[in-house]
């Protein structure tokens, strides 16, 4: 996936999933089954077939009246690749049953990493399906003017929704998988947090002392919460509002870059009524930016609705664009941007993408297995972000990197035995919780490519990492040459 494709994935709403119907009360399954028609099963030597449903133990696919699958005998083994959005793995499928135009299959032996990836895909969707409204009269009312509605699901999933007389949600607290999403006053002040599981009882929200709010909304929590809500049978007013809030916050937080101190030279050069201006860029996305005008600039000099053509000056180049002023408040100037030259889209994406990827990295438990021959006193850490971006490190304090792997977009760089190697993995899926990767299907690329190294350094600087992890990586990586600013060219 290129940086442009990555930004398109970040900014675009994905296809709306079907809300799966609950299984019949008469069904008793070892693992819950999820109706999911958006996956693809590629049977080796036969073709691609749409997925019908999925569970931890197997799947059903539609045969499309294929002459082989439509009459597949029980016990037949089908080597297959399964793609579920960004989740991709290979396994053998054993035919169990034929029903109508569908064939039911059991998975062969799944490697632990594949099994975990499948479980992570299924869990939020199954939790969403389990949500049901229950009687909230046992809970103490905190505001007599608001009606409390209470929804419960499996594994401690709970939604508390306070509504006004018009049934519009005024405040919500959504608990799931040791996490919390809370918002007040119809979506304002949205926050995410970690919640100790034992603090969430069956009769009300968690104790405030057991909640640790994130400094900024967590992409992982927003994404999981939105998936749960999308697959839930919640009432439409509540479901639509909560889903829109989570999507908007996800899009806002992870499509826009707030400039750091090292980006203070990023400015927008334009001609205003009072003359030439070079306004520092406060935040930037692929279609908008916020600027910091000088205090001495008269309010009438730049007004809402004004349109300016100018140059966005990045560290290594200038991009010609049109900027339309949409608001001016609190000493900030914001609006939409449109690149004049289509060839500049990739350049803007290359600037934004590593900063967004780094910003999305969050700490998760490292692999349960100790890496073979790990030095005594070494510490493992794992940070995971959007689109399988992850940083896996084994560090001997204070700053010696023993093993490291950074995957971003369609590139992976590995540090092992004091040497760097880099790979392109346009179709591969590298599991964050596995120490080793199967390099046979990956294309070797130069590890000292300046553009790749610059992106890696930017990811490391943009992420919230322990200093020993950041320092160990920057010590192991080659230095990046300072880019020379390129001048814009005419198409």
Short mmCIF file of C-alpha atoms in Angstrom, two decimals:
data_model
loop_
_atom_site.label_atom_id
_atom_site.label_comp_id
_atom_site.label_asym_id
_atom_site.label_seq_id
_atom_site.Cartn_x
_atom_site.Cartn_y
_atom_site.Cartn_z
CA UNK A 1 0.00 0.00 0.00
CA UNK A 2 1.46 3.35 -1.03
CA UNK A 3 1.34 6.43 1.20
CA UNK A 4 -1.45 7.81 -0.99
CA UNK A 5 -3.46 4.61 -0.63
CA UNK A 6 -2.83 4.70 3.11
CA UNK A 7 -4.21 8.23 3.39
CA UNK A 8 -7.21 7.24 1.28
CA UNK A 9 -7.80 4.36 3.68
CA UNK A 10 -7.52 6.69 6.67
CA UNK A 11 -9.84 9.32 5.26
CA UNK A 12 -12.48 7.18 3.57
CA UNK A 13 -15.42 5.50 5.23
CA UNK A 14 -15.36 1.79 4.65
CA UNK A 15 -18.29 -0.20 3.31
CA UNK A 16 -21.05 -0.48 5.88
CA UNK A 17 -21.11 -3.99 7.36
CA UNK A 18 -24.24 -6.02 7.64
CA UNK A 19 -25.55 -6.37 11.16
CA UNK A 20 -25.37 -10.12 11.73
CA UNK A 21 -28.46 -11.90 12.88
CA UNK A 22 -28.21 -13.67 16.19
CA UNK A 23 -27.90 -17.42 16.08
CA UNK A 24 -31.04 -19.44 16.64
CA UNK A 25 -31.61 -20.32 20.30
CA UNK A 26 -31.47 -23.98 19.29
CA UNK A 27 -27.92 -23.64 18.01
CA UNK A 28 -25.15 -24.66 20.40
CA UNK A 29 -21.68 -24.04 19.01
CA UNK A 30 -18.21 -24.45 20.44
CA UNK A 31 -17.40 -20.99 19.03
CA UNK A 32 -19.87 -18.27 18.00
CA UNK A 33 -20.55 -17.93 14.29
CA UNK A 34 -20.56 -14.55 12.59
CA UNK A 35 -22.44 -13.83 9.36
CA UNK A 36 -19.84 -11.96 7.32
CA UNK A 37 -20.18 -11.57 3.57
CA UNK A 38 -17.33 -9.12 2.95
CA UNK A 39 -14.48 -11.63 3.13
CA UNK A 40 -12.91 -13.58 0.28
CA UNK A 41 -11.72 -17.19 0.26
CA UNK A 42 -9.15 -17.97 -2.44
CA UNK A 43 -9.03 -21.74 -2.97
CA UNK A 44 -5.73 -22.75 -4.51
CA UNK A 45 -6.14 -23.79 -8.14
CA UNK A 46 -9.91 -23.25 -8.06
CA UNK A 47 -10.68 -19.53 -7.68
CA UNK A 48 -12.06 -16.83 -5.37
CA UNK A 49 -15.32 -17.34 -3.48
CA UNK A 50 -17.35 -15.04 -1.21
CA UNK A 51 -17.45 -15.76 2.49
CA UNK A 52 -20.84 -16.53 4.04
CA UNK A 53 -20.03 -16.86 7.73
CA UNK A 54 -17.04 -17.31 9.99
CA UNK A 55 -16.10 -18.68 13.41
CA UNK A 56 -12.92 -19.52 15.28
CA UNK A 57 -13.26 -23.11 14.12
CA UNK A 58 -14.14 -22.69 10.45
CA UNK A 59 -16.16 -20.93 7.79
CA UNK A 60 -18.79 -21.30 5.09
CA UNK A 61 -18.32 -20.04 1.55
CA UNK A 62 -20.64 -19.71 -1.42
CA UNK A 63 -19.67 -22.11 -4.20
CA UNK A 64 -21.18 -20.07 -7.07
CA UNK A 65 -22.14 -23.47 -8.50
CA UNK A 66 -18.50 -24.24 -9.21
CA UNK A 67 -18.25 -27.81 -10.61
CA UNK A 68 -15.64 -28.81 -8.02
CA UNK A 69 -16.89 -27.11 -4.85
CA UNK A 70 -20.60 -27.61 -5.50
CA UNK A 71 -20.02 -31.38 -5.25
CA UNK A 72 -17.08 -31.43 -2.84
CA UNK A 73 -17.15 -34.62 -0.73
CA UNK A 74 -16.93 -34.45 3.07
CA UNK A 75 -13.32 -34.67 4.18
CA UNK A 76 -11.91 -33.02 1.05
CA UNK A 77 -8.98 -30.69 1.94
CA UNK A 78 -8.75 -27.31 0.20
CA UNK A 79 -5.57 -25.22 0.52
CA UNK A 80 -6.84 -21.66 0.80
CA UNK A 81 -6.05 -18.03 1.54
CA UNK A 82 -8.57 -16.05 3.60
CA UNK A 83 -8.76 -12.26 3.40
CA UNK A 84 -10.83 -10.35 5.94
CA UNK A 85 -10.20 -6.68 5.23
CA UNK A 86 -6.58 -6.12 6.28
CA UNK A 87 -6.37 -9.56 7.95
CA UNK A 88 -4.88 -12.16 5.63
CA UNK A 89 -3.75 -15.72 6.35
CA UNK A 90 -3.36 -19.14 4.73
CA UNK A 91 -4.71 -22.45 5.99
CA UNK A 92 -6.19 -25.76 4.88
CA UNK A 93 -9.98 -26.05 4.82
CA UNK A 94 -11.59 -29.43 5.44
CA UNK A 95 -15.03 -29.82 3.87
CA UNK A 96 -17.60 -30.72 6.51
CA UNK A 97 -21.00 -30.16 4.92
CA UNK A 98 -22.84 -28.94 1.82
CA UNK A 99 -26.08 -26.99 2.17
CA UNK A 100 -27.71 -25.35 -0.83
CA UNK A 101 -25.02 -23.40 -2.63
CA UNK A 102 -22.77 -23.13 0.44
CA UNK A 103 -20.00 -25.40 1.65
CA UNK A 104 -19.04 -25.51 5.32
CA UNK A 105 -15.39 -26.08 6.19
CA UNK A 106 -13.31 -26.56 9.31
CA UNK A 107 -9.91 -24.92 9.64
CA UNK A 108 -6.83 -27.07 9.57
CA UNK A 109 -4.06 -26.38 12.06
CA UNK A 110 -3.77 -22.62 12.49
CA UNK A 111 -0.44 -21.17 13.67
CA UNK A 112 -0.84 -19.31 16.98
CA UNK A 113 -0.36 -15.91 15.32
CA UNK A 114 -3.08 -16.64 12.73
CA UNK A 115 -5.42 -17.91 15.42
CA UNK A 116 -4.91 -14.73 17.46
CA UNK A 117 -5.49 -12.53 14.41
CA UNK A 118 -8.74 -14.36 13.68
CA UNK A 119 -9.84 -14.04 17.31
CA UNK A 120 -9.06 -10.31 17.28
CA UNK A 121 -11.15 -9.93 14.13
CA UNK A 122 -14.13 -11.88 15.48
CA UNK A 123 -14.29 -10.65 19.07
CA UNK A 124 -15.54 -7.04 18.62
CA UNK A 125 -18.11 -8.16 16.06
CA UNK A 126 -19.43 -10.90 18.33
CA UNK A 127 -19.48 -8.53 21.31
CA UNK A 128 -21.53 -6.07 19.26
CA UNK A 129 -24.03 -8.76 18.38
CA UNK A 130 -24.42 -9.65 22.08
CA UNK A 131 -25.56 -6.16 23.24
CA UNK A 132 -29.12 -6.11 24.62
CA UNK A 133 -31.07 -3.49 26.59
CA UNK A 134 -31.81 -4.40 30.19
CA UNK A 135 -33.80 -2.82 32.99
CA UNK A 136 -31.94 0.20 34.39
CA UNK A 137 -34.22 0.86 37.37
CA UNK A 138 -31.71 -0.79 39.71
CA UNK A 139 -29.19 1.97 38.98
CA UNK A 140 -29.18 5.17 40.96
CA UNK A 141 -30.32 8.14 38.87
CA UNK A 142 -27.67 10.87 38.69
CA UNK A 143 -29.92 13.40 36.94
CA UNK A 144 -33.72 13.26 37.39
CA UNK A 145 -34.21 15.16 34.12
CA UNK A 146 -32.53 12.38 32.10
CA UNK A 147 -33.60 8.83 31.43
CA UNK A 148 -30.91 6.17 31.78
CA UNK A 149 -30.83 3.35 29.24
CA UNK A 150 -28.55 0.39 29.93
CA UNK A 151 -27.24 -2.10 27.37
CA UNK A 152 -25.22 -5.17 28.31
CA UNK A 153 -23.27 -7.71 26.29
CA UNK A 154 -20.71 -10.44 26.70
CA UNK A 155 -17.37 -10.06 28.52
CA UNK A 156 -18.35 -6.93 30.43
CA UNK A 157 -19.45 -4.92 27.39
CA UNK A 158 -21.81 -2.21 28.64
CA UNK A 159 -23.30 1.02 27.33
CA UNK A 160 -24.88 3.58 29.66
CA UNK A 161 -26.83 6.23 27.79
CA UNK A 162 -28.55 9.20 29.43
CA UNK A 163 -31.26 10.65 27.17
CA UNK A 164 -33.49 13.68 27.38
CA UNK A 165 -37.23 13.83 26.82
CA UNK A 166 -36.78 13.70 23.04
CA UNK A 167 -34.76 10.49 23.40
CA UNK A 168 -31.63 12.27 22.16
CA UNK A 169 -28.49 10.96 23.92
CA UNK A 170 -27.06 13.61 26.25
CA UNK A 171 -24.25 11.56 27.78
CA UNK A 172 -22.79 8.12 27.11
CA UNK A 173 -20.29 5.76 28.73
CA UNK A 174 -19.29 2.76 26.63
CA UNK A 175 -17.22 0.00 28.29
CA UNK A 176 -15.58 -2.85 26.37
CA UNK A 177 -12.38 -4.91 26.48
CA UNK A 178 -10.83 -2.98 29.41
CA UNK A 179 -11.56 0.29 27.64
CA UNK A 180 -13.95 3.22 27.95
CA UNK A 181 -15.33 5.76 25.50
CA UNK A 182 -17.20 8.61 27.18
CA UNK A 183 -18.80 11.75 25.79
CA UNK A 184 -21.11 14.46 27.04
CA UNK A 185 -23.61 16.94 25.61
CA UNK A 186 -24.38 15.17 22.34
CA UNK A 187 -20.85 14.13 21.51
CA UNK A 188 -18.63 16.89 22.87
CA UNK A 189 -15.66 16.14 25.12
CA UNK A 190 -15.09 12.64 23.76
CA UNK A 191 -12.43 10.76 25.74
CA UNK A 192 -10.99 7.25 25.79
CA UNK A 193 -9.52 5.46 28.77
CA UNK A 194 -8.17 2.21 30.19
CA UNK A 195 -10.39 0.56 32.81
CA UNK A 196 -9.37 -2.15 35.25
CA UNK A 197 -11.68 -5.08 34.49
CA UNK A 198 -12.44 -5.84 38.12
CA UNK A 199 -13.61 -2.25 38.63
CA UNK A 200 -16.54 -2.65 36.25
CA UNK A 201 -19.32 -4.28 38.21
CA UNK A 202 -22.62 -5.66 36.94
CA UNK A 203 -24.66 -2.84 38.47
CA UNK A 204 -23.26 0.40 37.15
CA UNK A 205 -20.37 2.37 35.70
CA UNK A 206 -16.82 1.83 36.92
CA UNK A 207 -15.32 3.59 39.92
CA UNK A 208 -13.65 6.82 38.71
CA UNK A 209 -10.46 5.84 40.58
CA UNK A 210 -10.14 2.77 38.34
CA UNK A 211 -10.15 4.78 35.10
CA UNK A 212 -6.96 6.06 33.46
CA UNK A 213 -7.77 8.49 30.63
CA UNK A 214 -5.51 8.58 27.59
CA UNK A 215 -3.74 11.91 26.89
CA UNK A 216 -5.31 11.82 23.41
CA UNK A 217 -8.06 9.56 22.02
CA UNK A 218 -6.72 6.07 21.36
CA UNK A 219 -7.03 4.88 17.76
CA UNK A 220 -7.30 1.27 18.90
CA UNK A 221 -10.14 2.06 21.33
CA UNK A 222 -12.00 4.19 18.76
CA UNK A 223 -11.63 1.50 16.11
CA UNK A 224 -12.72 -1.37 18.38
CA UNK A 225 -15.63 0.65 19.73
CA UNK A 226 -16.85 1.56 16.27
CA UNK A 227 -16.65 -2.08 15.13
CA UNK A 228 -18.69 -3.21 18.15
CA UNK A 229 -21.33 -0.53 17.54
CA UNK A 230 -21.55 -1.25 13.79
CA UNK A 231 -22.42 -4.90 14.46
CA UNK A 232 -24.81 -4.22 17.34
CA UNK A 233 -28.64 -4.17 17.42
CA UNK A 234 -28.69 -0.86 19.34
CA UNK A 235 -31.65 1.48 18.71
CA UNK A 236 -31.04 3.59 15.61
CA UNK A 237 -30.81 7.04 17.33
CA UNK A 238 -28.16 5.80 19.76
CA UNK A 239 -26.32 3.59 17.27
CA UNK A 240 -26.11 6.22 14.55
CA UNK A 241 -24.92 8.96 16.89
CA UNK A 242 -22.29 6.82 18.62
CA UNK A 243 -21.03 5.37 15.35
CA UNK A 244 -20.75 8.83 13.78
CA UNK A 245 -18.97 10.23 16.85
CA UNK A 246 -16.40 7.43 16.87
CA UNK A 247 -15.82 7.69 13.12
CA UNK A 248 -15.48 11.47 13.21
CA UNK A 249 -13.01 11.36 16.11
CA UNK A 250 -11.06 8.57 14.44
CA UNK A 251 -10.89 10.56 11.21
CA UNK A 252 -10.06 13.82 12.94
CA UNK A 253 -7.34 12.40 15.17
CA UNK A 254 -5.65 10.20 12.60
CA UNK A 255 -5.88 12.18 9.36
CA UNK A 256 -4.53 15.46 10.72
CA UNK A 257 -0.96 16.20 11.81
CA UNK A 258 -0.36 18.77 14.54
CA UNK A 259 3.03 20.29 13.84
CA UNK A 260 5.84 19.60 16.30
CA UNK A 261 8.71 21.94 17.14
CA UNK A 262 10.86 20.28 14.47
CA UNK A 263 8.23 21.33 11.89
CA UNK A 264 8.25 25.01 12.78
CA UNK A 265 9.69 25.86 9.35
CA UNK A 266 6.58 24.49 7.61
CA UNK A 267 4.78 27.64 6.46
CA UNK A 268 2.20 28.80 3.92
CA UNK A 269 3.43 31.65 1.73
CA UNK A 270 0.66 33.84 0.32
CA UNK A 271 -0.19 37.35 -0.80
CA UNK A 272 -2.72 39.14 1.42
CA UNK A 273 -4.14 42.66 1.14
CA UNK A 274 -1.33 44.01 3.31
CA UNK A 275 1.43 42.24 1.37
CA UNK A 276 3.39 38.97 1.42
CA UNK A 277 2.89 36.64 4.39
CA UNK A 278 4.59 33.45 5.55
CA UNK A 279 2.17 31.93 8.08
CA UNK A 280 3.33 29.02 10.29
CA UNK A 281 1.25 25.85 9.81
CA UNK A 282 -0.27 24.63 13.09
CA UNK A 283 -2.01 21.51 11.73
CA UNK A 284 -2.21 19.88 8.31
CA UNK A 285 -4.19 17.17 6.57
CA UNK A 286 -4.65 16.17 2.95
CA UNK A 287 -7.52 18.65 2.50
CA UNK A 288 -7.25 21.26 5.28
CA UNK A 289 -4.82 23.23 7.39
CA UNK A 290 -4.73 25.64 10.31
CA UNK A 291 -2.40 28.65 10.26
CA UNK A 292 -1.05 31.04 12.88
CA UNK A 293 -1.35 34.64 11.64
CA UNK A 294 0.66 37.40 13.31
CA UNK A 295 -1.16 39.32 16.05
CA UNK A 296 -0.61 42.52 14.09
CA UNK A 297 -2.59 41.25 11.08
CA UNK A 298 -5.83 43.25 10.84
CA UNK A 299 -9.01 41.19 11.02
CA UNK A 300 -10.26 42.73 7.78
CA UNK A 301 -7.08 41.68 5.94
CA UNK A 302 -8.13 38.02 5.86
CA UNK A 303 -11.83 37.22 6.09
CA UNK A 304 -13.91 34.06 6.09
CA UNK A 305 -14.62 32.96 2.55
CA UNK A 306 -11.44 34.48 1.09
CA UNK A 307 -9.52 32.27 -1.35
CA UNK A 308 -5.74 32.49 -1.74
CA UNK A 309 -3.20 30.80 -3.95
CA UNK A 310 0.20 30.24 -2.42
CA UNK A 311 3.02 27.82 -1.65
CA UNK A 312 3.12 25.31 1.20
CA UNK A 313 6.78 25.09 2.18
CA UNK A 314 7.75 21.65 3.47
CA UNK A 315 11.28 20.69 4.59
CA UNK A 316 12.31 19.46 1.13
CA UNK A 317 9.93 21.13 -1.34
CA UNK A 318 7.20 23.65 -2.02
CA UNK A 319 3.66 22.66 -3.02
CA UNK A 320 1.36 25.03 -4.91
CA UNK A 321 -2.17 25.07 -3.50
CA UNK A 322 -5.39 26.98 -3.09
CA UNK A 323 -6.48 27.84 0.46
CA UNK A 324 -10.05 28.86 1.34
CA UNK A 325 -10.53 30.52 4.73
CA UNK A 326 -13.36 28.86 6.70
CA UNK A 327 -12.82 30.32 10.18
CA UNK A 328 -10.70 32.77 12.12
CA UNK A 329 -10.79 32.56 15.90
CA UNK A 330 -8.48 32.48 18.92
CA UNK A 331 -5.58 33.72 16.83
CA UNK A 332 -5.96 30.78 14.42
CA UNK A 333 -6.87 30.74 10.77
CA UNK A 334 -8.38 27.54 9.36
CA UNK A 335 -9.71 26.33 6.08
CA UNK A 336 -9.63 23.88 3.22
CA UNK A 337 -6.77 23.31 0.82
CA UNK A 338 -6.57 21.94 -2.70
CA UNK A 339 -3.33 21.07 -4.42
CA UNK A 340 -2.96 22.74 -7.81
CA UNK A 341 -0.69 20.07 -9.31
CA UNK A 342 -1.88 16.43 -9.12
CA UNK A 343 1.74 15.28 -9.01
CA UNK A 344 2.08 16.88 -5.54
CA UNK A 345 -0.40 14.49 -3.94
CA UNK A 346 2.30 11.88 -3.36
CA UNK A 347 4.66 14.46 -1.87
CA UNK A 348 2.05 15.64 0.64
CA UNK A 349 1.21 12.02 1.47
CA UNK A 350 4.89 11.26 2.05
CA UNK A 351 5.04 14.12 4.55
CA UNK A 352 1.83 13.22 6.40
CA UNK A 353 1.88 9.41 6.45
CA UNK A 354 4.88 8.69 8.73
CA UNK A 355 3.69 11.29 11.21
CA UNK A 356 0.20 9.75 11.27
CA UNK A 357 1.61 6.23 11.59
CA UNK A 358 3.87 7.25 14.45
CA UNK A 359 1.08 9.11 16.20
CA UNK A 360 -1.12 5.99 16.08
CA UNK A 361 1.37 3.67 17.82
CA UNK A 362 0.12 2.36 21.18
CA UNK A 363 1.78 0.00 23.61
CA UNK A 364 0.58 -3.61 23.71
CA UNK A 365 1.97 -6.71 25.44
CA UNK A 366 5.05 -8.04 23.59
CA UNK A 367 5.25 -11.65 22.36
CA UNK A 368 4.62 -14.11 25.16
CA UNK A 369 7.55 -16.25 24.05
CA UNK A 370 11.04 -15.03 24.94
CA UNK A 371 13.22 -14.47 21.91
CA UNK A 372 15.85 -17.22 21.67
CA UNK A 373 19.26 -16.19 23.02
CA UNK A 374 17.91 -12.93 24.39
CA UNK A 375 20.60 -11.31 26.57
CA UNK A 376 20.04 -11.25 30.30
CA UNK A 377 18.34 -8.04 31.38
CA UNK A 378 16.95 -7.26 27.93
CA UNK A 379 13.45 -5.82 27.71
CA UNK A 380 10.87 -6.47 24.99
CA UNK A 381 8.27 -3.92 23.91
CA UNK A 382 5.58 -3.75 21.25
CA UNK A 383 3.74 -0.74 19.84
CA UNK A 384 0.93 -1.22 17.31
CA UNK A 385 -0.86 1.36 15.17
CA UNK A 386 -3.03 1.74 12.10
CA UNK A 387 -2.78 -0.60 9.12
CA UNK A 388 -0.59 -3.17 10.90
CA UNK A 389 2.05 -0.55 11.63
CA UNK A 390 4.07 -1.88 14.54
CA UNK A 391 7.38 -1.47 16.32
CA UNK A 392 8.78 -4.56 18.02
CA UNK A 393 11.99 -4.09 20.02
CA UNK A 394 14.34 -6.04 22.27
CA UNK A 395 16.56 -3.57 24.11
CA UNK A 396 19.39 -3.92 26.59
CA UNK A 397 19.24 -0.72 28.69
CA UNK A 398 20.14 1.98 28.26
CA UNK A 399 20.25 2.04 24.46
CA UNK A 400 21.47 -1.20 22.80
CA UNK A 401 19.04 -2.62 20.26
CA UNK A 402 19.37 -6.41 20.11
CA UNK A 403 16.46 -7.05 17.77
CA UNK A 404 13.95 -4.70 16.18
CA UNK A 405 11.25 -4.67 13.52
CA UNK A 406 9.35 -1.68 12.22
CA UNK A 407 6.52 -2.19 9.74
CA UNK A 408 4.90 0.84 8.13
CA UNK A 409 2.59 0.71 5.16
CA UNK A 410 4.03 -1.74 2.68
CA UNK A 411 7.59 -1.60 4.06
CA UNK A 412 9.34 -3.52 6.84
CA UNK A 413 12.80 -2.94 8.25
CA UNK A 414 14.45 -5.50 10.54
CA UNK A 415 17.48 -5.09 12.80
CA UNK A 416 19.04 -8.42 13.78
CA UNK A 417 22.61 -9.51 14.50
CA UNK A 418 23.75 -5.89 14.23
CA UNK A 419 22.55 -5.64 10.62
CA UNK A 420 19.62 -3.94 8.90
CA UNK A 421 17.48 -5.53 6.19
CA UNK A 422 14.39 -4.12 4.51
CA UNK A 423 11.50 -5.76 2.68
CA UNK A 424 8.51 -4.79 0.57
CA UNK A 425 5.33 -6.59 1.59
CA UNK A 426 2.52 -5.22 -0.61
CA UNK A 427 0.23 -8.22 -0.02
CA UNK A 428 1.70 -9.75 3.08
CA UNK A 429 0.48 -9.42 6.65
CA UNK A 430 3.25 -9.47 9.27
CA UNK A 431 1.93 -10.45 12.68
CA UNK A 432 3.13 -8.02 15.37
CA UNK A 433 3.31 -10.64 18.13
CA UNK A 434 5.68 -12.98 16.27
CA UNK A 435 9.43 -12.54 16.64
CA UNK A 436 10.26 -14.11 13.28
CA UNK A 437 8.73 -13.34 9.90
CA UNK A 438 8.53 -15.50 6.79
CA UNK A 439 10.79 -13.59 4.41
CA UNK A 440 10.43 -16.07 1.54
CA UNK A 441 7.38 -14.28 0.15
CA UNK A 442 8.79 -10.78 0.71
CA UNK A 443 10.85 -8.73 -1.74
CA UNK A 444 14.24 -7.53 -0.47
CA UNK A 445 14.75 -3.79 -0.95
CA UNK A 446 17.66 -1.44 -0.11
CA UNK A 447 17.72 -0.73 3.61
CA UNK A 448 19.60 2.55 3.16
CA UNK A 449 17.07 4.20 0.84
CA UNK A 450 16.97 7.85 2.00
CA UNK A 451 13.18 8.14 1.66
CA UNK A 452 12.62 4.97 3.72
CA UNK A 453 15.09 6.06 6.41
CA UNK A 454 13.53 9.52 6.59
CA UNK A 455 10.07 7.96 7.06
CA UNK A 456 11.37 5.63 9.80
CA UNK A 457 13.05 8.47 11.70
CA UNK A 458 9.84 10.50 11.46
CA UNK A 459 7.74 7.61 12.80
CA UNK A 460 10.13 7.27 15.75
CA UNK A 461 9.99 11.00 16.48
CA UNK A 462 6.18 11.20 16.16
CA UNK A 463 5.39 8.21 18.39
CA UNK A 464 5.03 8.25 22.18
CA UNK A 465 7.85 5.82 22.98
CA UNK A 466 10.05 5.14 26.03
CA UNK A 467 13.28 7.02 25.54
CA UNK A 468 15.37 3.84 25.66
CA UNK A 469 13.39 2.41 22.71
CA UNK A 470 13.65 5.60 20.64
CA UNK A 471 17.35 6.05 21.42
CA UNK A 472 18.24 2.42 20.69
CA UNK A 473 16.58 2.63 17.27
CA UNK A 474 18.09 5.98 16.29
CA UNK A 475 21.51 4.65 17.31
CA UNK A 476 21.09 1.55 15.15
CA UNK A 477 19.79 3.41 12.07
CA UNK A 478 21.99 5.29 9.58
CA UNK A 479 21.70 9.04 9.69
CA UNK A 480 19.45 10.70 7.13
CA UNK A 481 20.97 13.29 4.79
CA UNK A 482 19.39 16.72 5.10
CA UNK A 483 17.08 17.04 2.07
CA UNK A 484 17.66 19.84 -0.37
CA UNK A 485 14.57 21.90 -1.07
CA UNK A 486 13.21 21.24 -4.54
CA UNK A 487 11.63 23.98 -6.56
CA UNK A 488 8.15 23.50 -8.00
CA UNK A 489 7.91 22.55 -11.62
CA UNK A 490 5.18 23.23 -14.12
CA UNK A 491 3.14 20.35 -15.48
#
